[in-house]
mmCIF file with all atom_site columns, C-alpha atoms in Angstrom:
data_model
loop_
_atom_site.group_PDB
_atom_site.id
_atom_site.type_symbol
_atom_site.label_atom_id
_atom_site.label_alt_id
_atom_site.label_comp_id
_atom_site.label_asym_id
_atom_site.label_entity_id
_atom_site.label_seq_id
_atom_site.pdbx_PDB_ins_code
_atom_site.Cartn_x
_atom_site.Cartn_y
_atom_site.Cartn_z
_atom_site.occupancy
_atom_site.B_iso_or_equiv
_atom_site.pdbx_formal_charge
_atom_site.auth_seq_id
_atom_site.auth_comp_id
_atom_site.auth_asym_id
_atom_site.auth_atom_id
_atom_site.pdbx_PDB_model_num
ATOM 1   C CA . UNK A 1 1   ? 9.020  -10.834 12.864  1.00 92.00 ? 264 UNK A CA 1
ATOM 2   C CA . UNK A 1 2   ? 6.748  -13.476 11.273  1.00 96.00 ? 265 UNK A CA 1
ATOM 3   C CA . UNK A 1 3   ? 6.369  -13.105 7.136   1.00 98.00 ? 266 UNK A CA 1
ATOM 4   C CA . UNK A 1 4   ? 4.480  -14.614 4.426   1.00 98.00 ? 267 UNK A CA 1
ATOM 5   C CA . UNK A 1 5   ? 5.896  -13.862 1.201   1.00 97.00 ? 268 UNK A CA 1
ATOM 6   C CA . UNK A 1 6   ? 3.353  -13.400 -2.250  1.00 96.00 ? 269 UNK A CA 1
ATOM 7   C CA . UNK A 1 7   ? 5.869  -13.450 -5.559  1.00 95.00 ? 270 UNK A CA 1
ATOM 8   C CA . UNK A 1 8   ? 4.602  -16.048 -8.839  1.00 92.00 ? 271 UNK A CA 1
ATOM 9   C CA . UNK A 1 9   ? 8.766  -16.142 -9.652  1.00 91.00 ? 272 UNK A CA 1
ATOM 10  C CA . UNK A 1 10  ? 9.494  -19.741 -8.002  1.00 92.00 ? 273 UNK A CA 1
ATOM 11  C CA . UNK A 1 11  ? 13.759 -18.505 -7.538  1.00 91.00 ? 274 UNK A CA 1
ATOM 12  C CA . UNK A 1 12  ? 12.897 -14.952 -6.217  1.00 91.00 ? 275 UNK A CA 1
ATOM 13  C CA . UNK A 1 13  ? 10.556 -16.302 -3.704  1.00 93.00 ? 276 UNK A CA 1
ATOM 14  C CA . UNK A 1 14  ? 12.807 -18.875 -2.445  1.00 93.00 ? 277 UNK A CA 1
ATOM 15  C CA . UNK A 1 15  ? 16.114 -16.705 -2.429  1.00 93.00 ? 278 UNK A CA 1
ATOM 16  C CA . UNK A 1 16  ? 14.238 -14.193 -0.767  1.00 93.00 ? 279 UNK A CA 1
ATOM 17  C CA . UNK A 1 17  ? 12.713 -16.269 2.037   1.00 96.00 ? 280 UNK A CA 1
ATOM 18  C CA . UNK A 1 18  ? 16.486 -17.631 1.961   1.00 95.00 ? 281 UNK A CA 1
ATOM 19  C CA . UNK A 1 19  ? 17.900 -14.220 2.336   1.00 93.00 ? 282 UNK A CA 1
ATOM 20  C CA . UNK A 1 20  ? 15.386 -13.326 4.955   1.00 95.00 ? 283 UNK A CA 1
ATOM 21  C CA . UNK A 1 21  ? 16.091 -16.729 7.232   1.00 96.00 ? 284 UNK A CA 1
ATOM 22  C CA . UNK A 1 22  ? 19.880 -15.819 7.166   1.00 94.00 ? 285 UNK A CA 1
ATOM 23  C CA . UNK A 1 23  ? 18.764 -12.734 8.817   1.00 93.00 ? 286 UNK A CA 1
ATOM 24  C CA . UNK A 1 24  ? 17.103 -14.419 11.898  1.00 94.00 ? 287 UNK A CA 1
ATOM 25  C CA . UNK A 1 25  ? 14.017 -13.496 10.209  1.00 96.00 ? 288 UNK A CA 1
ATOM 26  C CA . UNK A 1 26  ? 10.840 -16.219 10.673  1.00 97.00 ? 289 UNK A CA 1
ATOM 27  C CA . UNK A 1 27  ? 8.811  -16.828 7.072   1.00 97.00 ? 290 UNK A CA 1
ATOM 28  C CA . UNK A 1 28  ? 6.277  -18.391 7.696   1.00 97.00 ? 291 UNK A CA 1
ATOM 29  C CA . UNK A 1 29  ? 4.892  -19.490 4.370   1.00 97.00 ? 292 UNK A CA 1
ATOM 30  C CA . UNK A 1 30  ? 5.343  -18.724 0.874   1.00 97.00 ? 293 UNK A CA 1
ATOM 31  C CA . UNK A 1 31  ? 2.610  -18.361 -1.964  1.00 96.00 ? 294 UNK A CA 1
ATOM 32  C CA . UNK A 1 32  ? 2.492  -17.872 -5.862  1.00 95.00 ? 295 UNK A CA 1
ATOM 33  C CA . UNK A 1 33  ? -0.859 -16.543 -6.745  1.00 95.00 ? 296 UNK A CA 1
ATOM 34  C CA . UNK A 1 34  ? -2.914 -14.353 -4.543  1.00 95.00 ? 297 UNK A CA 1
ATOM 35  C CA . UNK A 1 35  ? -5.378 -16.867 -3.446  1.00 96.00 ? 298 UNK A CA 1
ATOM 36  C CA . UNK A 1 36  ? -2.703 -18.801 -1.690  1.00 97.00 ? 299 UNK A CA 1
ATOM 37  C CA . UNK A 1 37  ? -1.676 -15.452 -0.270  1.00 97.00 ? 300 UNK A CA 1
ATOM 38  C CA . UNK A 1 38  ? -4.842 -14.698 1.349   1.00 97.00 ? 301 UNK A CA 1
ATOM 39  C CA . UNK A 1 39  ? -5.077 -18.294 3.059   1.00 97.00 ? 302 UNK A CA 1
ATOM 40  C CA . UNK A 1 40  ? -1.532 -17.618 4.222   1.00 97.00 ? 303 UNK A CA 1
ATOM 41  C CA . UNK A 1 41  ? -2.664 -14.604 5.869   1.00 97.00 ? 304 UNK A CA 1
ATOM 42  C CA . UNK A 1 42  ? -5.515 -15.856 7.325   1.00 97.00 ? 305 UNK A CA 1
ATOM 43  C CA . UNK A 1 43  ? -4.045 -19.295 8.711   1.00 97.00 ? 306 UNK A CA 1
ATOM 44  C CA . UNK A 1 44  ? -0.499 -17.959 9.789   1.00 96.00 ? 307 UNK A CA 1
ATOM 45  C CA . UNK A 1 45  ? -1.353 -14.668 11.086  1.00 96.00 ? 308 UNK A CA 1
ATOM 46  C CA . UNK A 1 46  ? 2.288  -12.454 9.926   1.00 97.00 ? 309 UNK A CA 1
ATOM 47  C CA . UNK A 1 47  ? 3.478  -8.902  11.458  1.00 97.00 ? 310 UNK A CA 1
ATOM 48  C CA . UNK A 1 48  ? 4.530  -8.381  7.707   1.00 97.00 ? 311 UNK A CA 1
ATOM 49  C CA . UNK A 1 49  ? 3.632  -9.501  3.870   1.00 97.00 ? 312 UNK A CA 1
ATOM 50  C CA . UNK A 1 50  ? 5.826  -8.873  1.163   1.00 96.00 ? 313 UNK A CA 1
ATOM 51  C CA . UNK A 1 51  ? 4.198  -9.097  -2.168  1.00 95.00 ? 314 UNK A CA 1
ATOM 52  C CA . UNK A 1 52  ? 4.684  -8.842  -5.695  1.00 93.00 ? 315 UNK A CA 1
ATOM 53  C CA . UNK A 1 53  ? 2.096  -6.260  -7.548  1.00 87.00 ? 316 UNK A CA 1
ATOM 54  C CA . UNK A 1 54  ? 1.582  -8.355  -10.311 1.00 87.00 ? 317 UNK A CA 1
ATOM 55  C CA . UNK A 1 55  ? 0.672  -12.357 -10.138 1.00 90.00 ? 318 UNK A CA 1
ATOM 56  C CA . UNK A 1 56  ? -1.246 -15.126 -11.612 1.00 91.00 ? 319 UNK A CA 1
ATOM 57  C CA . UNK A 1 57  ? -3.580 -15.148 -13.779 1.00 91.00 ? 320 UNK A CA 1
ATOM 58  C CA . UNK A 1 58  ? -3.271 -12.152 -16.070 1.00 90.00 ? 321 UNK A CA 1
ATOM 59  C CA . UNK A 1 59  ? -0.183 -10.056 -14.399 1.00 87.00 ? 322 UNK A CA 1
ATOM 60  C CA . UNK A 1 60  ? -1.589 -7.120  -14.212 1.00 84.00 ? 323 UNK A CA 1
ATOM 61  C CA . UNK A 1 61  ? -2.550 -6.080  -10.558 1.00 83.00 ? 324 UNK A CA 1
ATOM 62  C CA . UNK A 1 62  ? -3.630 -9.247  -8.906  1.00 90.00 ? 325 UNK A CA 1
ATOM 63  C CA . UNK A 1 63  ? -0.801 -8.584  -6.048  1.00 90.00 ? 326 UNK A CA 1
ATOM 64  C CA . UNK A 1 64  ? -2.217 -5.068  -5.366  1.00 86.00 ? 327 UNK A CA 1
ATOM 65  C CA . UNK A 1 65  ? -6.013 -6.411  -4.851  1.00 88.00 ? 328 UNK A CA 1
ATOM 66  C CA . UNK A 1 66  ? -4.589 -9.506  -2.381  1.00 92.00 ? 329 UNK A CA 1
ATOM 67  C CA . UNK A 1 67  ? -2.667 -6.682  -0.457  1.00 90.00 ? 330 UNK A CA 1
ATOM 68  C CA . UNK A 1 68  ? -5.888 -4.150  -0.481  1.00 88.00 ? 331 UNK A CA 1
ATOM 69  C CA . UNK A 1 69  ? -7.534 -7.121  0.477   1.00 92.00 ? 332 UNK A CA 1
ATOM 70  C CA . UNK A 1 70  ? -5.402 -8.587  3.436   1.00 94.00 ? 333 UNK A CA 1
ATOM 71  C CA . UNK A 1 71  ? -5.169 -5.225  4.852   1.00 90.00 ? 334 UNK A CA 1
ATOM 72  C CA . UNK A 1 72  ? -9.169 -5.430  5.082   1.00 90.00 ? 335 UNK A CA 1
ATOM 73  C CA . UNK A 1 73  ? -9.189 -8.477  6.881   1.00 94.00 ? 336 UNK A CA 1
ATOM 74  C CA . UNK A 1 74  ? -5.998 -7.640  9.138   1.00 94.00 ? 337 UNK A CA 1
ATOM 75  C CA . UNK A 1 75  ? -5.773 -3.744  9.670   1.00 90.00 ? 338 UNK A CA 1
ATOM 76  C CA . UNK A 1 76  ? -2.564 -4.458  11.578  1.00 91.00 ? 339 UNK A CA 1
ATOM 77  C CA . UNK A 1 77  ? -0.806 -6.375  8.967   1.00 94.00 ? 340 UNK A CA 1
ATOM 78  C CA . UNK A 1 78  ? 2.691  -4.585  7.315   1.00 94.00 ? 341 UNK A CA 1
ATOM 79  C CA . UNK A 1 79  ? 2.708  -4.903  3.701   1.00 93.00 ? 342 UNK A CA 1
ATOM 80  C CA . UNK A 1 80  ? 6.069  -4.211  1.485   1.00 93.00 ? 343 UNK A CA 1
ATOM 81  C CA . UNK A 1 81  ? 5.173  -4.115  -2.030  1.00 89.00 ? 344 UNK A CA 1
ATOM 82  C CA . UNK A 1 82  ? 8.029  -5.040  -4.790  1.00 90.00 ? 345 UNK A CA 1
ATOM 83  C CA . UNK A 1 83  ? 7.476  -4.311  -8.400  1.00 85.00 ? 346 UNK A CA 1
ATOM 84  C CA . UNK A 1 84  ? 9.856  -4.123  -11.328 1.00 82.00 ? 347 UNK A CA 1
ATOM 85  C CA . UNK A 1 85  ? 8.237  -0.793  -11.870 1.00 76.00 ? 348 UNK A CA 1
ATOM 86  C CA . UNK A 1 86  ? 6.838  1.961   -10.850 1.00 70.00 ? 349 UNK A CA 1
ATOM 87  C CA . UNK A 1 87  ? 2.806  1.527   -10.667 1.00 66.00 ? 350 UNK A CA 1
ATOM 88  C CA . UNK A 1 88  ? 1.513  4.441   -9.866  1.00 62.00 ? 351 UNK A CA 1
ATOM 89  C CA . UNK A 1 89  ? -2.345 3.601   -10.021 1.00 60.00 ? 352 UNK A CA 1
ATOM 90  C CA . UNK A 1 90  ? -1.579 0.896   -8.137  1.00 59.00 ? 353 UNK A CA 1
ATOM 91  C CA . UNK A 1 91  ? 0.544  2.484   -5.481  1.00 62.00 ? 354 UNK A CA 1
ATOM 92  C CA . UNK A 1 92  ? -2.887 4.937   -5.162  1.00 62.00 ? 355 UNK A CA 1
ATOM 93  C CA . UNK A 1 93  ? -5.210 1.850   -4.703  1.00 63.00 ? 356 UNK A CA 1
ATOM 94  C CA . UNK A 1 94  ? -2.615 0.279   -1.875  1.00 63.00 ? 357 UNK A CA 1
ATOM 95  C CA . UNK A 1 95  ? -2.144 4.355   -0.130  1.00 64.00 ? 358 UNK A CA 1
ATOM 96  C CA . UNK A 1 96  ? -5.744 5.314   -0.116  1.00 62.00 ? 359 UNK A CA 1
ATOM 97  C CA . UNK A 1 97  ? -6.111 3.683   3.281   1.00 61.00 ? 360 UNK A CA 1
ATOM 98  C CA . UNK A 1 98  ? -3.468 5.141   4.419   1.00 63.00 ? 361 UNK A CA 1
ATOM 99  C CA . UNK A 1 99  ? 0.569  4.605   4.526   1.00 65.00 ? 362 UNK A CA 1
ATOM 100 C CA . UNK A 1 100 ? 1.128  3.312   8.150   1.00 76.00 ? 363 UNK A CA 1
ATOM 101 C CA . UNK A 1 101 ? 2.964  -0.181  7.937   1.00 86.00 ? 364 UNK A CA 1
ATOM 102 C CA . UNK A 1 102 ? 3.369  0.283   4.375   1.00 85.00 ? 365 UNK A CA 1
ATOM 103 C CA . UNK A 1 103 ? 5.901  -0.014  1.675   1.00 86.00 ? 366 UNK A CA 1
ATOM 104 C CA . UNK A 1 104 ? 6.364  0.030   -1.653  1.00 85.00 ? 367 UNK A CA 1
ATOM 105 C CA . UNK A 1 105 ? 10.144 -0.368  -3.201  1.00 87.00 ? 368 UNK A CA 1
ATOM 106 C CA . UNK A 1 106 ? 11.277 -1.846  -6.971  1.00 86.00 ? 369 UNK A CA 1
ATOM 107 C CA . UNK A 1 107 ? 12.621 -5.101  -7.264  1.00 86.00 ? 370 UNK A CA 1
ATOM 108 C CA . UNK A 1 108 ? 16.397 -3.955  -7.723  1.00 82.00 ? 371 UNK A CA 1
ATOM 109 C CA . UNK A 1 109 ? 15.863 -2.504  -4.432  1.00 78.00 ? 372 UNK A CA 1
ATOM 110 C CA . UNK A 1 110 ? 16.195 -6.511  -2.781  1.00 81.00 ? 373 UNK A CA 1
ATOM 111 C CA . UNK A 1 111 ? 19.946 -6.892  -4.256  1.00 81.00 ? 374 UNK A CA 1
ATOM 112 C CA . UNK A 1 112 ? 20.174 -3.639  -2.035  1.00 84.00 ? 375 UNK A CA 1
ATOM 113 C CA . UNK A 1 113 ? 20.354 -6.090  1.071   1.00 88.00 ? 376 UNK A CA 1
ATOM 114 C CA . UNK A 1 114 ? 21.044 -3.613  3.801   1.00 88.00 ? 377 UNK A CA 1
ATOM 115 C CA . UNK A 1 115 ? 18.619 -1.005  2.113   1.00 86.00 ? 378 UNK A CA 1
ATOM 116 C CA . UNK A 1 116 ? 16.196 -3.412  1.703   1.00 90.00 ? 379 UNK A CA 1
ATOM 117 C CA . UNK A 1 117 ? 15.607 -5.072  5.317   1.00 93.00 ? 380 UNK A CA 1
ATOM 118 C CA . UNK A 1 118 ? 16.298 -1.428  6.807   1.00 90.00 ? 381 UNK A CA 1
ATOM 119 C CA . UNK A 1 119 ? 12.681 -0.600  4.857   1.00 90.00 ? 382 UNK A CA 1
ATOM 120 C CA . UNK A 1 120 ? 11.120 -4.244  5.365   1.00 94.00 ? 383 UNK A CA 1
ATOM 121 C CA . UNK A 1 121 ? 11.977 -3.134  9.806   1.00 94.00 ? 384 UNK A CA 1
ATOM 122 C CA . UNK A 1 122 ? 10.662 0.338   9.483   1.00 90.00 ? 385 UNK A CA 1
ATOM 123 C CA . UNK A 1 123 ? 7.267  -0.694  7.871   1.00 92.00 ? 386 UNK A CA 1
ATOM 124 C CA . UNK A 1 124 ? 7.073  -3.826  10.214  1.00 94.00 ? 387 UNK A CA 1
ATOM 125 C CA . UNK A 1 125 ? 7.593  -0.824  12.870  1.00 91.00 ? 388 UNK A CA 1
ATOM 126 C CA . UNK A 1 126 ? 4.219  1.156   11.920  1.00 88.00 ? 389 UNK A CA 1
ATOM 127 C CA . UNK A 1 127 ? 6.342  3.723   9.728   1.00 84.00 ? 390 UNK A CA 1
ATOM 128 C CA . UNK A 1 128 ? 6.396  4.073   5.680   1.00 82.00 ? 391 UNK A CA 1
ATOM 129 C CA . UNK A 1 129 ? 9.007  3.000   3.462   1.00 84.00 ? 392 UNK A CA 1
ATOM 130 C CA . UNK A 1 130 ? 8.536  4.338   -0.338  1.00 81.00 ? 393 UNK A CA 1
ATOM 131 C CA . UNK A 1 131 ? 11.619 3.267   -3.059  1.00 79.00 ? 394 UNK A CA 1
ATOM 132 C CA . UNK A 1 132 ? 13.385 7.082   -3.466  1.00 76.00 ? 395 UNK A CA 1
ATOM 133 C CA . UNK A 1 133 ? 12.922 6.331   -7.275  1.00 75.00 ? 396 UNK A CA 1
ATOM 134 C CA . UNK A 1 134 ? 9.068  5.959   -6.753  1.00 70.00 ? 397 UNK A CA 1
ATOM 135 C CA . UNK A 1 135 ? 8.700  9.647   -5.238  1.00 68.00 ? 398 UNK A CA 1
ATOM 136 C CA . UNK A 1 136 ? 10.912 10.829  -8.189  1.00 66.00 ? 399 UNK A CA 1
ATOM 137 C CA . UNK A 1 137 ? 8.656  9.872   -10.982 1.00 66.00 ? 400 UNK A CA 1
ATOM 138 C CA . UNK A 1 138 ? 5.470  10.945  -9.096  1.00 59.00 ? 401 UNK A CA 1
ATOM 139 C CA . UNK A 1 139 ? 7.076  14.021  -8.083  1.00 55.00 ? 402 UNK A CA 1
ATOM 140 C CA . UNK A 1 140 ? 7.474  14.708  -11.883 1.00 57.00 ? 403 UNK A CA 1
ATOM 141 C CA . UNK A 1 141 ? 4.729  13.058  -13.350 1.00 55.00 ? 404 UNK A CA 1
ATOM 142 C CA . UNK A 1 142 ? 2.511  15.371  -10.794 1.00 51.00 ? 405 UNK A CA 1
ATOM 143 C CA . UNK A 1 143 ? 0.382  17.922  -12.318 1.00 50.00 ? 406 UNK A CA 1
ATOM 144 C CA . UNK A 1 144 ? 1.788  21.537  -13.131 1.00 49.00 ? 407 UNK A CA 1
ATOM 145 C CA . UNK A 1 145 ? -0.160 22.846  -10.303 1.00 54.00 ? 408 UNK A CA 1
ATOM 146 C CA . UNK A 1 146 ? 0.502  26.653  -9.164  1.00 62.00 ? 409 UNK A CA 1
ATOM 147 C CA . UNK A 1 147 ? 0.660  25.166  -5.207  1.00 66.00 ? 410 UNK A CA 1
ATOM 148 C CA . UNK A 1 148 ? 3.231  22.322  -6.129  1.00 68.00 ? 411 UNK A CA 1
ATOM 149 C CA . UNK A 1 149 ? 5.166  25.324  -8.261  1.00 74.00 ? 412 UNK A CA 1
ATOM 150 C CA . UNK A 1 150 ? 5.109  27.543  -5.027  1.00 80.00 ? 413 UNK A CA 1
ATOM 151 C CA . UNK A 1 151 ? 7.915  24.835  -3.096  1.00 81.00 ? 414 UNK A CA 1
ATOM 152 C CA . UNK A 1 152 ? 11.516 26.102  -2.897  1.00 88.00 ? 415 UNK A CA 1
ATOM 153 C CA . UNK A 1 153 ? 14.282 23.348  -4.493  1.00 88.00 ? 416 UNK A CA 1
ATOM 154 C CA . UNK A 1 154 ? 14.745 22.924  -0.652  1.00 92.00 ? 417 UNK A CA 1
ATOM 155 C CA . UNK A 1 155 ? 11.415 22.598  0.110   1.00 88.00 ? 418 UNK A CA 1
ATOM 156 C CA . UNK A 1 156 ? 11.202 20.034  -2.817  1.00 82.00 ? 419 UNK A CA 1
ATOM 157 C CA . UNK A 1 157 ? 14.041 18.004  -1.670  1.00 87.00 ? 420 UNK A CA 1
ATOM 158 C CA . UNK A 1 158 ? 12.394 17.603  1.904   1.00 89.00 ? 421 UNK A CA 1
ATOM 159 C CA . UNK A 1 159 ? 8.973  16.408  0.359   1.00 82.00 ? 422 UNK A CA 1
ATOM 160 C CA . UNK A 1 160 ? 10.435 14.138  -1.377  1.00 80.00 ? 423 UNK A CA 1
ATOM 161 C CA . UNK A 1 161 ? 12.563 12.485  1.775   1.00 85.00 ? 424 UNK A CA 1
ATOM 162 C CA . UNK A 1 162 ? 9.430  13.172  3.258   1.00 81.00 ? 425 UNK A CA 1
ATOM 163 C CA . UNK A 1 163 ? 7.540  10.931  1.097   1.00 74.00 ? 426 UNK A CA 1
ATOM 164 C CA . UNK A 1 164 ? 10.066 8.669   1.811   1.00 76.00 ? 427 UNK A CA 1
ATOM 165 C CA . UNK A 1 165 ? 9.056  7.910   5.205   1.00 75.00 ? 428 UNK A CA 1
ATOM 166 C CA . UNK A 1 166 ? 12.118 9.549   6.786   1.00 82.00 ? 429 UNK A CA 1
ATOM 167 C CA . UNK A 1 167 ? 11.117 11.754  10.054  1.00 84.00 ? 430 UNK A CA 1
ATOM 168 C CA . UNK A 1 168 ? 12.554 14.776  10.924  1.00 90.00 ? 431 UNK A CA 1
ATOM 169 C CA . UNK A 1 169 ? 15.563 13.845  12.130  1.00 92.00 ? 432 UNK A CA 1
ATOM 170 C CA . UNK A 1 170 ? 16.692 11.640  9.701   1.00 90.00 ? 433 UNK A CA 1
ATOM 171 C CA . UNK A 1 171 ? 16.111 14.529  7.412   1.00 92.00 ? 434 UNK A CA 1
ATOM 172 C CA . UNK A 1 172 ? 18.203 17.201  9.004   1.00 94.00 ? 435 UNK A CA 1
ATOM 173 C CA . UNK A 1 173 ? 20.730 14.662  8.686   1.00 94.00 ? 436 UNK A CA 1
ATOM 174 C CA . UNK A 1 174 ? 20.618 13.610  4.966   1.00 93.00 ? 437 UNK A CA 1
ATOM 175 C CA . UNK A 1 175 ? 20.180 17.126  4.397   1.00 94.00 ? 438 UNK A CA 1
ATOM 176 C CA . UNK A 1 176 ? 23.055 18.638  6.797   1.00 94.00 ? 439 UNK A CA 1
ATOM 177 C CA . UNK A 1 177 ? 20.739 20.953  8.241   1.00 94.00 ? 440 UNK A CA 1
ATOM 178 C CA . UNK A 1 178 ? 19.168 21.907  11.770  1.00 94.00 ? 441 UNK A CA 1
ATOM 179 C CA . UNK A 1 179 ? 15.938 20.123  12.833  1.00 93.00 ? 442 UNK A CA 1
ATOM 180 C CA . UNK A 1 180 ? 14.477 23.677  13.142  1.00 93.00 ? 443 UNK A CA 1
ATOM 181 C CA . UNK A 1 181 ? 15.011 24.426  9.819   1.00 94.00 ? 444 UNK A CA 1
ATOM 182 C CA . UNK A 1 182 ? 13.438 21.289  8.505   1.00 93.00 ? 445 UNK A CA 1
ATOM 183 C CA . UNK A 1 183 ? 10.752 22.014  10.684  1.00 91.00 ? 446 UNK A CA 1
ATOM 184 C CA . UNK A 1 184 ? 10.254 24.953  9.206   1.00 93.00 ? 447 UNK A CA 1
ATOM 185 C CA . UNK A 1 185 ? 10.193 24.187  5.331   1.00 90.00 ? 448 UNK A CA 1
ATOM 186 C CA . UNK A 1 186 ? 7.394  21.364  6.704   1.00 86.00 ? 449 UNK A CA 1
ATOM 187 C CA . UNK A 1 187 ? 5.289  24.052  7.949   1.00 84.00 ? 450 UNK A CA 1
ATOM 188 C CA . UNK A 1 188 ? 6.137  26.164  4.871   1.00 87.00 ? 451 UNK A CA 1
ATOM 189 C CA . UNK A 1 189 ? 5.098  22.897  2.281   1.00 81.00 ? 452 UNK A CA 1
ATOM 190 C CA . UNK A 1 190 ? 2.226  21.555  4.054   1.00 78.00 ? 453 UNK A CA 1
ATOM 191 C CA . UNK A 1 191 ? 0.884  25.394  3.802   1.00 79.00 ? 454 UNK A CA 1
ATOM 192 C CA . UNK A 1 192 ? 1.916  25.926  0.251   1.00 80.00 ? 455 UNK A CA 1
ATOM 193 C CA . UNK A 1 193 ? 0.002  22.453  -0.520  1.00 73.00 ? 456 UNK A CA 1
ATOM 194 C CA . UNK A 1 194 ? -3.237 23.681  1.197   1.00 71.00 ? 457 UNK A CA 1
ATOM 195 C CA . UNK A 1 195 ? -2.355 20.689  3.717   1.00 67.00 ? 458 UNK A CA 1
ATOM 196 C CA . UNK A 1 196 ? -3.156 20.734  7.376   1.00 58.00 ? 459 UNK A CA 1
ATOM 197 C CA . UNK A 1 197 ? 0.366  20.217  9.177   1.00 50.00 ? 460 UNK A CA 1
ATOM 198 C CA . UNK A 1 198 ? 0.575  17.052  11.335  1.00 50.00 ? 461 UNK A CA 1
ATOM 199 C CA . UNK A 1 199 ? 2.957  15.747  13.599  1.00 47.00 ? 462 UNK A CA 1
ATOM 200 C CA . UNK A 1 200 ? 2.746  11.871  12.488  1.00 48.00 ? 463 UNK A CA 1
ATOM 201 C CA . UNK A 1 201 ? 5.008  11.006  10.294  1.00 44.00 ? 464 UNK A CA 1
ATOM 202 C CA . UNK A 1 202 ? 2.742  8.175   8.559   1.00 49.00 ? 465 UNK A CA 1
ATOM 203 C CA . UNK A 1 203 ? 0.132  11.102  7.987   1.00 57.00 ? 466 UNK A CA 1
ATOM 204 C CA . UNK A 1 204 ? 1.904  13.337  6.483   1.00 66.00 ? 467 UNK A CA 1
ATOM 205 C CA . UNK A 1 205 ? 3.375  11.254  3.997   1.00 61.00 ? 468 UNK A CA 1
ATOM 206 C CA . UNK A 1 206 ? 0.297  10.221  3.203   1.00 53.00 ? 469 UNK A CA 1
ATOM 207 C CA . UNK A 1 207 ? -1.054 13.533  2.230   1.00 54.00 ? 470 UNK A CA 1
ATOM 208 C CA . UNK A 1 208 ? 1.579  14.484  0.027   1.00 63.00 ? 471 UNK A CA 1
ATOM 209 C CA . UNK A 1 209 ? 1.642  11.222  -1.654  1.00 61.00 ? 472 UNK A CA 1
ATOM 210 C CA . UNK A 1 210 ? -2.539 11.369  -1.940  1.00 51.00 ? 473 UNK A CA 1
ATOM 211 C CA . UNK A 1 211 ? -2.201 15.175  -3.583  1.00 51.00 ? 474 UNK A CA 1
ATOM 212 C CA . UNK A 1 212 ? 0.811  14.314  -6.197  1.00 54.00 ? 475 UNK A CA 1
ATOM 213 C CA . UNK A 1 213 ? -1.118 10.971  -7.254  1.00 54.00 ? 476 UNK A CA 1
ATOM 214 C CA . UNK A 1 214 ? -4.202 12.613  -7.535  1.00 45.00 ? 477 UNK A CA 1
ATOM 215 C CA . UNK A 1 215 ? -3.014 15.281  -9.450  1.00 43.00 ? 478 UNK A CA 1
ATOM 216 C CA . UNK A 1 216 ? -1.409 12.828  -11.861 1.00 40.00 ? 479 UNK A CA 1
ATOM 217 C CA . UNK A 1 217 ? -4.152 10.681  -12.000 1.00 39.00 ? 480 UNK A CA 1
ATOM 218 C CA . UNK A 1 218 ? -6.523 13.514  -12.971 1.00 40.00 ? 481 UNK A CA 1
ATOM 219 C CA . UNK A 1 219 ? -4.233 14.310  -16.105 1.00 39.00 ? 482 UNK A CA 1
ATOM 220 C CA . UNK A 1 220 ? -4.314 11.141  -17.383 1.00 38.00 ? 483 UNK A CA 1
#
């Protein structure tokens, strides 16, 4: 797995691209503003950028745009997102292309070493890898809509894993159920939601992701 690394925080960077190296993990280069991201991208050629939402100069969403932007010019690249906290507007900017090979976890989520490279290998895998704590505030900051009201507290609890990025399986087993029954409260949501059911995990998420943002967007 080859990795260029975006973060303006000269000891995160390193000790990351540290941590990852211990791992067996190639970085290939290292940048601190987005510009020096980009040429990374383009000259190295990764499987997977991790970068920091907000960089030089103002610190505001520079990291999202260079992400948005490297996906343009590389479709196939894997981007994990870090951010101290949760963005949602930019989280929508970075999802409305879609969620395959995409993640987007809080900084405390790196001290979470195990937790951390198990999301970097599932978005470097095509799959989606959202920080729990990131579907819990859009899940609440979500409009009061009459479909999102319809959902069981089951049905709730599986959107959210859902979001995510965990696949049936995995969420019969968080949830110590059957995988019929979980793949019958996804039927059950994605008609609730006015969604058209899909078998692709990286869709799906999508979707549910799109319709909570949106909602919350609209009510700001």
């Amino acid at each position: 797995m080859r990795i260029v690394i975006a973060e303006d925080d000269a000891l995160l960077r390193e000790g990351l691209a540290l941590l990852l190296r211990a791992e067996g993990l190639d970085v290939v280069a290292t940048a601190g503003d987005p510009d020096a991201f980009l040429e990374a991208v383009d000259a190295q050629r990764p499987d997977v950028a991790i970068v920091d939402v907000r960089m030089p100069p103002t610190h505001t969403d520079e990291g999202i745009v260079a992400a948005v932007e490297a996906r343009r010019r590389h479709p196939d690249l894997a981007v994990l997102v870090l951010s101290a906290y949760v963005e949602q507007a930019f989280a929508t900017s970075l999802l409305a292309r879609g969620s395959a090979r995409l993640g987007y976890l809080l900084k405390e989520r790196v001290g979470r070493v195990e937790e951390f490279l198990v999301a970097l290998h599932r978005v470097a895998e095509g799959g989606t890898a959202i920080d729990p704590e990131v579907v819990a505030q859009l899940l609440t900051r979500s409009r009061p809509d009459e479909r999102l009201r319809r959902l069981t507290p089951r049905e709730r609890d599986v959107l959210a894993l859902m979001a995510e990025g965990l696949g049936n399986a995995a969420i019969a087993e968080r949830l110590v159920v059957s995988d019929g029954a979980v793949h019958k409260h996804i039927r059950s949501i994605f008609a609730k939601l006015d969604l058209a059911p899909t078998d692709r995990t990286d869709r799906r998420v999508a979707a549910v992701l799109h319709y909570l943002e949106g909602g919350a967007a609209r009510r700001s």
